[in-house]
Every structure is written in C-alpha cells, then in structure tokens.
Short mmCIF file of C-alpha atoms in Angstrom, two decimals:
data_model
loop_
_atom_site.label_atom_id
_atom_site.label_comp_id
_atom_site.label_asym_id
_atom_site.label_seq_id
_atom_site.Cartn_x
_atom_site.Cartn_y
_atom_site.Cartn_z
CA MET A 1 -9.68 9.29 11.24
CA SER A 2 -8.09 8.02 8.03
CA GLY A 3 -4.66 6.62 7.31
CA ALA A 4 -3.74 9.96 5.70
CA SER A 5 -4.62 11.76 8.94
CA ALA A 6 -2.38 9.36 10.87
CA VAL A 7 0.51 10.04 8.48
CA GLU A 8 -0.11 13.79 8.75
CA THR A 9 0.09 13.54 12.55
CA ALA A 10 3.27 11.47 12.32
CA ILE A 11 5.03 13.97 10.06
CA THR A 12 4.00 16.87 12.30
CA LEU A 13 5.27 15.19 15.48
CA ALA A 14 8.57 14.24 13.81
CA VAL A 15 9.22 17.83 12.70
CA LEU A 16 8.43 19.09 16.20
CA ALA A 17 10.67 16.49 17.84
CA ARG A 18 13.67 17.27 15.60
CA GLU A 19 13.75 21.07 15.67
CA ARG A 20 17.25 21.39 14.18
CA GLN A 21 16.96 18.46 11.77
CA ARG A 22 14.22 19.72 9.47
CA ARG A 23 14.83 17.60 6.36
CA ILE A 24 12.82 14.46 5.60
CA ILE A 25 13.73 11.53 3.35
CA VAL A 26 10.89 9.64 1.69
CA PHE A 27 11.42 6.65 -0.57
CA ARG A 28 9.85 6.70 -3.99
CA HIS A 29 6.70 4.59 -4.53
CA ASN A 30 5.56 5.52 -1.01
CA TYR A 31 1.93 6.59 -0.64
CA GLY A 32 1.02 8.67 2.39
CA GLY A 33 -2.39 10.04 1.45
CA LYS A 34 -3.85 13.25 0.06
CA THR A 35 -4.14 15.63 2.97
CA LEU A 36 -1.69 18.53 2.64
CA ALA A 37 0.83 17.20 5.17
CA ALA A 38 0.41 13.55 4.17
CA LEU A 39 1.23 14.49 0.57
CA VAL A 40 4.78 15.07 1.78
CA ALA A 41 4.98 11.30 2.30
CA THR A 42 3.44 10.59 -1.12
CA ALA A 43 6.30 10.19 -3.56
CA ALA A 44 4.29 10.44 -6.80
CA GLU A 45 5.06 13.89 -8.20
CA ALA A 46 1.91 13.95 -10.34
CA THR A 47 -0.18 13.50 -7.19
CA ARG A 48 1.62 16.24 -5.26
CA ALA A 49 1.91 18.83 -8.03
CA PRO A 50 -1.67 20.23 -7.99
CA PHE A 51 -1.36 21.01 -4.27
CA GLY A 52 2.04 22.69 -4.23
CA PRO A 53 3.98 24.36 -2.91
CA LEU A 54 4.32 21.89 -0.04
CA TYR A 55 6.94 21.46 2.68
CA ASP A 56 10.17 21.84 0.73
CA GLY A 57 12.63 20.06 3.00
CA VAL A 58 11.89 16.63 1.51
CA THR A 59 14.20 14.44 -0.57
CA TYR A 60 12.76 11.51 -2.51
CA LEU A 61 15.10 8.56 -3.09
CA ASP A 62 14.59 5.51 -5.28
CA PRO A 63 14.87 2.58 -2.85
CA PHE A 64 15.56 0.10 -5.65
CA ALA A 65 18.45 1.97 -7.25
CA PRO A 66 21.68 -0.05 -7.05
CA ASP A 67 23.33 2.78 -5.09
CA ALA A 68 20.33 3.53 -2.82
CA PRO A 69 22.15 2.75 0.49
CA GLU A 70 25.08 4.98 -0.50
CA ARG A 71 22.78 7.78 -1.64
CA LEU A 72 21.01 7.59 1.72
CA ARG A 73 24.35 7.91 3.52
CA ARG A 74 25.27 10.95 1.41
CA GLU A 75 21.95 12.66 2.13
CA THR A 76 22.18 12.10 5.90
CA ALA A 77 25.89 12.96 6.23
CA SER A 78 25.14 16.65 6.83
CA GLY A 79 23.20 15.77 9.99
CA ASP A 80 20.16 17.87 9.05
CA VAL A 81 17.85 14.93 8.25
CA GLY A 82 15.39 14.40 11.09
CA LEU A 83 13.14 11.67 9.64
CA VAL A 84 13.32 8.77 7.22
CA TRP A 85 9.77 7.78 6.30
CA LEU A 86 9.04 4.51 4.52
CA GLU A 87 6.63 1.76 3.56
CA LEU A 88 8.15 -1.71 3.45
CA VAL A 89 5.61 -2.92 0.88
CA HIS A 90 3.89 -0.77 -1.73
CA GLY A 91 0.31 -1.31 -2.79
CA SER A 92 -0.04 1.08 -5.73
CA SER A 93 3.19 1.51 -7.61
CA ASP A 94 5.36 -0.08 -10.25
CA THR A 95 7.19 -2.21 -7.69
CA TYR A 96 6.65 -5.87 -6.99
CA ARG A 97 9.03 -6.49 -4.10
CA PRO A 98 9.63 -5.20 -0.55
CA LEU A 99 12.31 -2.67 0.32
CA PRO A 100 15.78 -4.27 0.09
CA ASP A 101 17.44 -5.45 3.31
CA GLU A 102 20.63 -3.57 2.40
CA LEU A 103 18.72 -0.30 2.37
CA LEU A 104 17.01 -1.02 5.69
CA ALA A 105 20.41 -1.80 7.22
CA ALA A 106 21.62 1.60 6.00
CA VAL A 107 18.56 3.27 7.57
CA GLU A 108 19.34 1.71 10.96
CA GLU A 109 23.01 2.61 10.58
CA GLN A 110 22.17 6.28 9.94
CA ARG A 111 19.68 6.35 12.79
CA ARG A 112 22.44 5.37 15.20
CA ALA A 113 24.98 7.72 13.61
CA HIS A 114 22.88 10.89 13.38
CA GLY A 115 19.96 10.47 15.77
CA LEU A 116 17.37 10.74 13.02
CA LEU A 117 13.91 9.28 13.45
CA VAL A 118 12.62 6.27 11.55
CA GLY A 119 8.92 6.26 10.71
CA VAL A 120 7.09 3.32 9.16
CA ASP A 121 3.74 3.55 7.43
CA GLU A 122 1.97 0.30 8.38
CA VAL A 123 -1.49 1.43 7.20
CA LEU A 124 -1.47 -1.25 4.50
CA THR A 125 0.70 -3.91 6.11
CA SER A 126 0.01 -4.21 9.84
CA PHE A 127 -1.60 -7.01 11.86
CA TYR A 128 -0.35 -10.03 9.90
CA ARG A 129 -1.28 -8.85 6.42
CA CYS A 130 2.38 -9.38 5.54
CA GLY A 131 2.89 -12.42 7.75
CA ARG A 132 3.94 -10.61 10.93
CA ARG A 133 2.11 -8.43 13.43
CA PHE A 134 3.95 -5.50 11.86
CA ALA A 135 5.80 -5.69 8.56
CA HIS A 136 8.91 -4.00 9.99
CA GLN A 137 9.38 -6.63 12.72
CA GLY A 138 12.50 -8.67 12.00
CA ARG A 139 13.61 -6.15 9.38
CA LEU A 140 14.08 -2.87 11.25
CA PRO A 141 15.37 -3.21 14.84
CA HIS A 142 14.35 0.31 15.92
CA VAL A 143 11.45 2.49 14.78
CA ASP A 144 10.25 5.74 16.37
CA ILE A 145 6.89 6.30 14.68
CA VAL A 146 4.34 3.83 13.29
CA THR A 147 0.99 4.53 11.63
CA VAL A 148 -1.78 1.92 11.49
CA SER A 149 -5.28 2.12 10.08
CA LYS A 150 -7.09 -0.33 7.80
CA ALA A 151 -6.63 -3.46 9.88
CA LEU A 152 -8.08 -1.80 12.99
CA SER A 153 -11.59 -2.08 11.54
CA TYR A 154 -10.92 -4.13 8.40
CA LEU A 155 -12.03 -1.12 6.31
CA CYS A 156 -15.48 -1.10 7.94
CA PHE A 157 -14.99 2.16 9.86
CA PRO A 158 -12.57 5.11 9.45
CA VAL A 159 -10.17 4.57 12.32
CA ALA A 160 -6.40 5.06 12.47
CA SER A 161 -3.64 5.62 15.00
CA THR A 162 -0.21 7.22 15.17
CA VAL A 163 2.07 5.47 17.65
CA VAL A 164 5.25 7.29 18.70
CA SER A 165 8.07 6.63 21.13
CA GLU A 166 8.10 8.35 24.48
CA GLU A 167 11.11 10.40 23.37
CA VAL A 168 9.30 11.73 20.27
CA TYR A 169 6.17 12.56 22.26
CA GLU A 170 7.99 14.38 25.04
CA ARG A 171 10.23 16.40 22.72
CA ALA A 172 7.29 17.45 20.56
CA ARG A 173 5.22 18.34 23.62
CA LEU A 174 8.07 20.36 25.09
CA ARG A 175 8.23 22.48 21.94
CA GLU A 176 4.51 22.89 21.16
CA PRO A 177 2.37 21.55 24.02
CA GLY A 178 -0.86 23.05 22.70
CA LEU A 179 -0.46 21.57 19.23
CA VAL A 180 0.51 18.14 20.57
CA GLU A 181 -2.56 18.12 22.83
CA GLU A 182 -4.72 19.10 19.89
CA LEU A 183 -3.28 16.26 17.79
CA ARG A 184 -3.88 13.84 20.65
CA THR A 185 -7.56 14.71 20.88
CA ARG A 186 -8.54 16.11 17.46
CA TYR A 187 -9.82 12.84 16.02
CA ARG A 188 -11.01 11.29 19.26
CA ASN A 189 -13.94 8.96 18.59
CA GLN A 190 -15.19 6.47 21.15
CA LEU A 191 -16.74 4.10 18.62
CA GLY A 192 -13.57 4.05 16.53
CA ALA A 193 -11.48 3.51 19.66
CA HIS A 194 -13.73 0.60 20.64
CA PHE A 195 -13.30 -1.01 17.21
CA GLY A 196 -9.53 -0.53 17.33
CA LEU A 197 -9.04 -1.93 20.83
CA HIS A 198 -11.35 -4.86 20.09
CA SER A 199 -9.38 -5.66 16.92
CA VAL A 200 -6.07 -5.60 18.80
CA ALA A 201 -7.50 -7.94 21.44
CA GLN A 202 -8.78 -10.33 18.79
CA VAL A 203 -5.33 -10.67 17.22
CA ASP A 204 -4.36 -13.06 20.01
CA ALA A 205 -7.82 -14.42 20.77
CA LEU A 206 -8.23 -15.66 17.18
CA GLY A 207 -4.75 -17.17 17.05
CA LEU A 208 -3.81 -15.04 14.04
CA PRO A 209 -0.09 -15.98 14.04
CA GLU A 210 -0.91 -19.67 13.57
CA ARG A 211 -3.81 -18.96 11.19
CA THR A 212 -1.62 -16.68 9.10
CA ARG A 213 1.11 -19.30 8.72
CA GLU A 214 -1.41 -21.85 7.42
CA LEU A 215 -2.96 -19.37 4.99
CA GLU A 216 0.52 -18.31 3.83
CA ARG A 217 1.37 -21.91 3.02
CA VAL A 218 -1.76 -22.41 0.89
CA LEU A 219 -1.35 -19.09 -0.90
CA GLY A 220 2.37 -19.65 -1.41
CA ASP A 221 1.75 -23.02 -3.05
CA ALA A 222 -0.66 -21.33 -5.49
CA MET A 223 1.84 -18.60 -6.35
CA ASP A 224 4.67 -21.11 -6.79
CA ALA A 225 2.51 -23.05 -9.25
CA LEU A 226 2.15 -20.09 -11.61
CA PRO A 227 4.02 -20.46 -14.90
CA ASP A 228 7.02 -18.23 -15.48
CA ARG A 229 5.32 -16.83 -18.57
CA SER A 230 1.63 -15.99 -18.64
CA PRO A 231 -0.47 -14.22 -21.29
CA SER A 232 -2.04 -11.96 -18.68
CA VAL A 233 0.23 -11.89 -15.58
CA GLY A 234 3.72 -10.41 -15.69
CA ARG A 235 5.58 -9.77 -12.46
CA ARG A 236 4.11 -11.19 -9.30
CA PHE A 237 4.83 -10.63 -5.63
CA ARG A 238 3.67 -12.05 -2.31
CA GLU A 239 4.53 -10.91 1.20
CA GLY A 240 2.61 -12.94 3.77
CA LEU A 241 -1.07 -12.68 2.79
CA PHE A 242 -0.54 -9.67 0.54
CA VAL A 243 -0.37 -10.37 -3.19
CA ARG A 244 0.25 -8.16 -6.19
CA LEU A 245 0.00 -9.29 -9.80
CA GLU A 246 1.20 -7.20 -12.73
CA MET A 247 -1.54 -7.44 -15.34
CA VAL A 248 -0.40 -7.41 -18.97
CA PRO A 249 -2.55 -4.94 -20.94
CA PRO A 250 -3.91 -6.00 -24.33
CA GLY A 251 -1.65 -5.01 -27.19
CA LEU A 252 -2.87 -3.20 -30.28
CA PRO A 253 -3.12 -5.34 -33.42
CA ARG A 254 -0.20 -4.78 -35.78
CA PRO A 255 -2.37 -3.31 -38.60
CA VAL A 256 -3.74 -0.72 -36.17
CA ARG A 257 -0.24 0.23 -35.02
CA ARG A 258 0.83 0.68 -38.65
CA LEU A 259 -2.14 2.80 -39.69
CA LEU A 260 -2.46 5.11 -36.70
CA PRO A 261 -0.08 7.99 -35.99
CA ALA A 262 2.09 7.31 -32.95
CA ARG A 263 0.28 9.79 -30.68
CA TYR A 264 -3.13 8.22 -31.42
CA ALA A 265 -1.77 4.71 -31.03
CA GLY A 266 -0.34 5.73 -27.65
CA ARG A 267 -3.68 7.12 -26.50
CA LEU A 268 -5.46 3.99 -27.63
CA ALA A 269 -2.93 1.81 -25.82
CA ALA A 270 -3.47 3.84 -22.64
CA LYS A 271 -7.21 3.42 -22.99
CA ALA A 272 -6.73 -0.33 -23.47
CA GLY A 273 -4.81 -0.34 -20.18
CA GLU A 274 -7.76 1.33 -18.44
CA TRP A 275 -10.12 -1.25 -19.93
CA SER A 276 -7.79 -3.96 -18.66
CA VAL A 277 -8.20 -2.67 -15.09
CA ILE A 278 -12.00 -2.85 -15.39
CA ALA A 279 -11.88 -6.23 -17.12
CA THR A 280 -9.62 -7.78 -14.45
CA THR A 281 -11.77 -6.51 -11.58
CA THR A 282 -14.91 -7.74 -13.35
CA TRP A 283 -13.34 -11.16 -13.91
CA TRP A 284 -12.46 -11.56 -10.23
CA ILE A 285 -15.94 -10.63 -9.06
CA THR A 286 -18.06 -12.41 -11.69
CA ARG A 287 -15.95 -15.46 -12.53
CA ALA A 288 -13.81 -16.19 -9.48
CA ARG A 289 -16.43 -14.82 -7.06
CA VAL A 290 -13.73 -13.01 -5.10
CA PHE A 291 -13.79 -9.27 -4.43
CA VAL A 292 -10.46 -8.01 -5.71
CA LEU A 293 -9.58 -4.55 -7.00
CA TYR A 294 -7.40 -5.18 -10.05
CA ASP A 295 -3.87 -6.33 -9.17
CA CYS A 296 -3.77 -6.04 -5.39
CA LEU A 297 -5.36 -8.53 -3.01
CA GLY A 298 -5.12 -9.71 0.54
CA VAL A 299 -6.57 -12.83 2.11
CA PRO A 300 -8.92 -11.92 5.00
CA LEU A 301 -7.40 -12.69 8.38
CA ILE A 302 -10.47 -14.69 9.39
CA ALA A 303 -10.31 -16.82 6.25
CA GLU A 304 -10.07 -20.59 6.34
CA PRO A 305 -7.52 -22.55 4.30
CA ARG A 306 -10.26 -23.42 1.82
CA ASP A 307 -10.81 -19.69 1.24
CA ALA A 308 -7.11 -19.18 0.53
CA ALA A 309 -7.22 -22.18 -1.81
CA ARG A 310 -10.13 -20.60 -3.67
CA ILE A 311 -8.19 -17.38 -4.12
CA GLY A 312 -5.16 -19.38 -5.23
CA ALA A 313 -7.28 -21.20 -7.80
CA GLY A 314 -8.48 -17.80 -9.04
CA ILE A 315 -4.89 -16.60 -9.43
CA ARG A 316 -3.99 -19.68 -11.48
CA ALA A 317 -7.10 -19.31 -13.65
CA LEU A 318 -6.39 -15.63 -14.21
CA ALA A 319 -2.83 -16.41 -15.28
CA ALA A 320 -4.22 -18.77 -17.95
CA CYS A 321 -6.48 -16.08 -19.47
CA GLY A 322 -5.28 -13.81 -22.21
CA PRO A 323 -5.93 -10.03 -22.07
CA ALA A 324 -8.35 -10.22 -25.01
CA ARG A 325 -10.31 -12.96 -23.29
CA LEU A 326 -10.58 -10.86 -20.13
CA LEU A 327 -11.88 -7.90 -22.15
CA ALA A 328 -14.40 -10.10 -23.94
CA ALA A 329 -15.67 -11.53 -20.63
CA ALA A 330 -16.09 -8.03 -19.19
CA ALA A 331 -17.90 -6.83 -22.32
CA PHE A 332 -20.23 -9.83 -22.22
CA HIS A 333 -20.99 -9.19 -18.55
CA GLN A 334 -21.79 -5.53 -19.27
CA ILE A 335 -24.10 -6.45 -22.14
CA GLU A 336 -25.79 -9.08 -19.98
CA GLN A 337 -26.37 -6.59 -17.16
CA SER A 338 -27.72 -3.99 -19.58
CA LEU A 339 -30.19 -6.48 -21.06
CA LEU A 340 -31.34 -7.58 -17.60
CA ALA A 341 -31.85 -3.96 -16.60
CA ALA A 342 -33.89 -3.34 -19.75
CA VAL A 343 -36.06 -6.38 -19.00
CA ARG A 344 -36.66 -5.18 -15.44
CA ARG A 345 -37.67 -1.74 -16.68
CA ALA A 346 -40.04 -3.28 -19.24
CA ARG A 347 -41.69 -5.43 -16.57
CA ALA A 348 -42.10 -2.46 -14.27
CA ARG A 349 -44.19 -0.54 -16.85
#
C-alpha cells in the first residue's frame, strides 16, 4: 500500500462520514499522490488535468496568501465543507516554510464552528522527521484523519496506513458498511503490517525523541552558518530533520540572451534548470557521498551526530559552489563514467 492509497482511503472515508457536507478544501502546494481519488488532494493543476474530470466539490486555497485565514472562513461559512485536508510541510513545491500558525488556528476555529473534519497528510513528515512524532502535534489540537507511510518502513517496503477517529469510522460504516470493510481489508499485507508495527515499537526503543533533538542541533548549526547570499542556494528551510534548499539554476550568458529570440532563450533556460537538478544530485552523491535527490533531504533517524555533521558540511560546501561549477563537475563525472565503461568493454573483448 502506498501513501497515495492511504490518502485515497482517507478522502473516501471523510466523504462517507460527512454525507451532507460534500465539499473539500485543499491547500495549494499539497501533494496527495496520483491515484484518481488521491489526485483530489494534489493541488498542482498540471498534474490533475490529464485525469479529469475528477471530484468537483474541491476548493484549492493558497495557504500563504495574506488573507488565507479569512478566505478559509468565507469558504466554510456556508456549512457545506466536510473536510479540510492539508500537509504542514511540503516536499515538492515552490514553498520553503511550514503552513502559517494563523491559518492553522483558523482551521481549528472552523472545525469547532461547523463540525468539519480535519485531515493531515503525514506521509512525508511523521515519526520525528520534522522534530516531533507527528508534525501536527503542538500545532493542531484536534485532527480526525491522519495518513502515514514512508517512515513505517523507511522506504524499504510499500506500506501505509490511514488512521481515523472512532466517530469518522462509525459514521462511514453506518452509511456504507460494505465499502468500509473493503477499505479496511483491501490492502491487508502481513509482512507490511509486521514492518509497520516493528517501526512504531522502535520509535521508543531507540530513544528517537532524544536522538532527534541532538541531530536537530547539529543540523541547525550547519544551516545557521550558511551565508545569506550564495551563488547556488537561494531560499532554505529546515523543520526538524527535514531540509529543503532552493537551488539557483545557471543563468544564460548575456550574449546568448541578446542573440536568441525570447522563446528559444526561455527553452534553453528551462533546459539549464533540468541540468541543474541532475548536477546537484550528482554532486551530492559523488562529492559529498550523501544520497540526496536534488533540493530535499532528511537525516536518517538512526544517524549519529557525526552523520548529521557530514550532511551539514555538505550543505555548506554546496552553498559555496556556483551553478556553473556544479554543471562542470557533473559533466566531468559523466565523461569519466563513459570512459571507464569503454575501458571495461574493451577488456571484455
């Protein structure tokens, strides 16, 4: 079972449990997955469009708009909103901060006022990745639905879970008992369940709260040491052990911008951005010896402080590199690997 399947189950149960409140609010930048129901919780229109039409009772709000709390209140005033679905931290969007506290306060306020459900996608953030067992703890006093996935097997096995309140479960079961029973058993897998239960048990056995605080301190010191201006790193963000760095793509030389028509220059700039993704990932793996996919990284929960210090040193070194230097290093690595492959083929003849 994947995280998308868990989100799909969560959306289905919420709609069943709020028969007369059929509308859903999803905050922009949220990513729910790419199954048909989970796409409802994926705010990127370009991702949803090829699969439409989808469930049409969904409103997408920008959580970082100055008037976001007031817009939420206006949308829920009619009383027909049954679910507010959110991620507190985004892993693949143009945001480098968690959801604002003012907005979360408005969500709780509207939950009390209208009886709507609050669902939190913790697929990316649960089990101390963001410094707490669950990212919503201490920020949202009441949640009705939570999805978890990646941390249950540390990405080694496809396992996920949808956790709902007793009230949500009973209301959904009262309306569609057969469907709820099917959802409860559809993805049943004993090996996955074993991994998940073992992981939950190890949270306390390994002393993860104390370990996380020490790793946070080391990683926080590294992030605080970054210069305000860097040739390769723009915005930066850390929540617990989760780090995102905005990589600055290489700019086109001025003569090229002058000679090329605007549409070709734009395409070339977009291609340079793609190369930057590959170059950054290559740099992390070949130079820093840390497996990181581009701009998003998380310190393993079983890491030692020296491991966090190594990642921190990599962040500082990356911030000192210019985009052109990163591209050159990636190109050199590719040439080196091609030559080594050619030598191996020649020897094998």
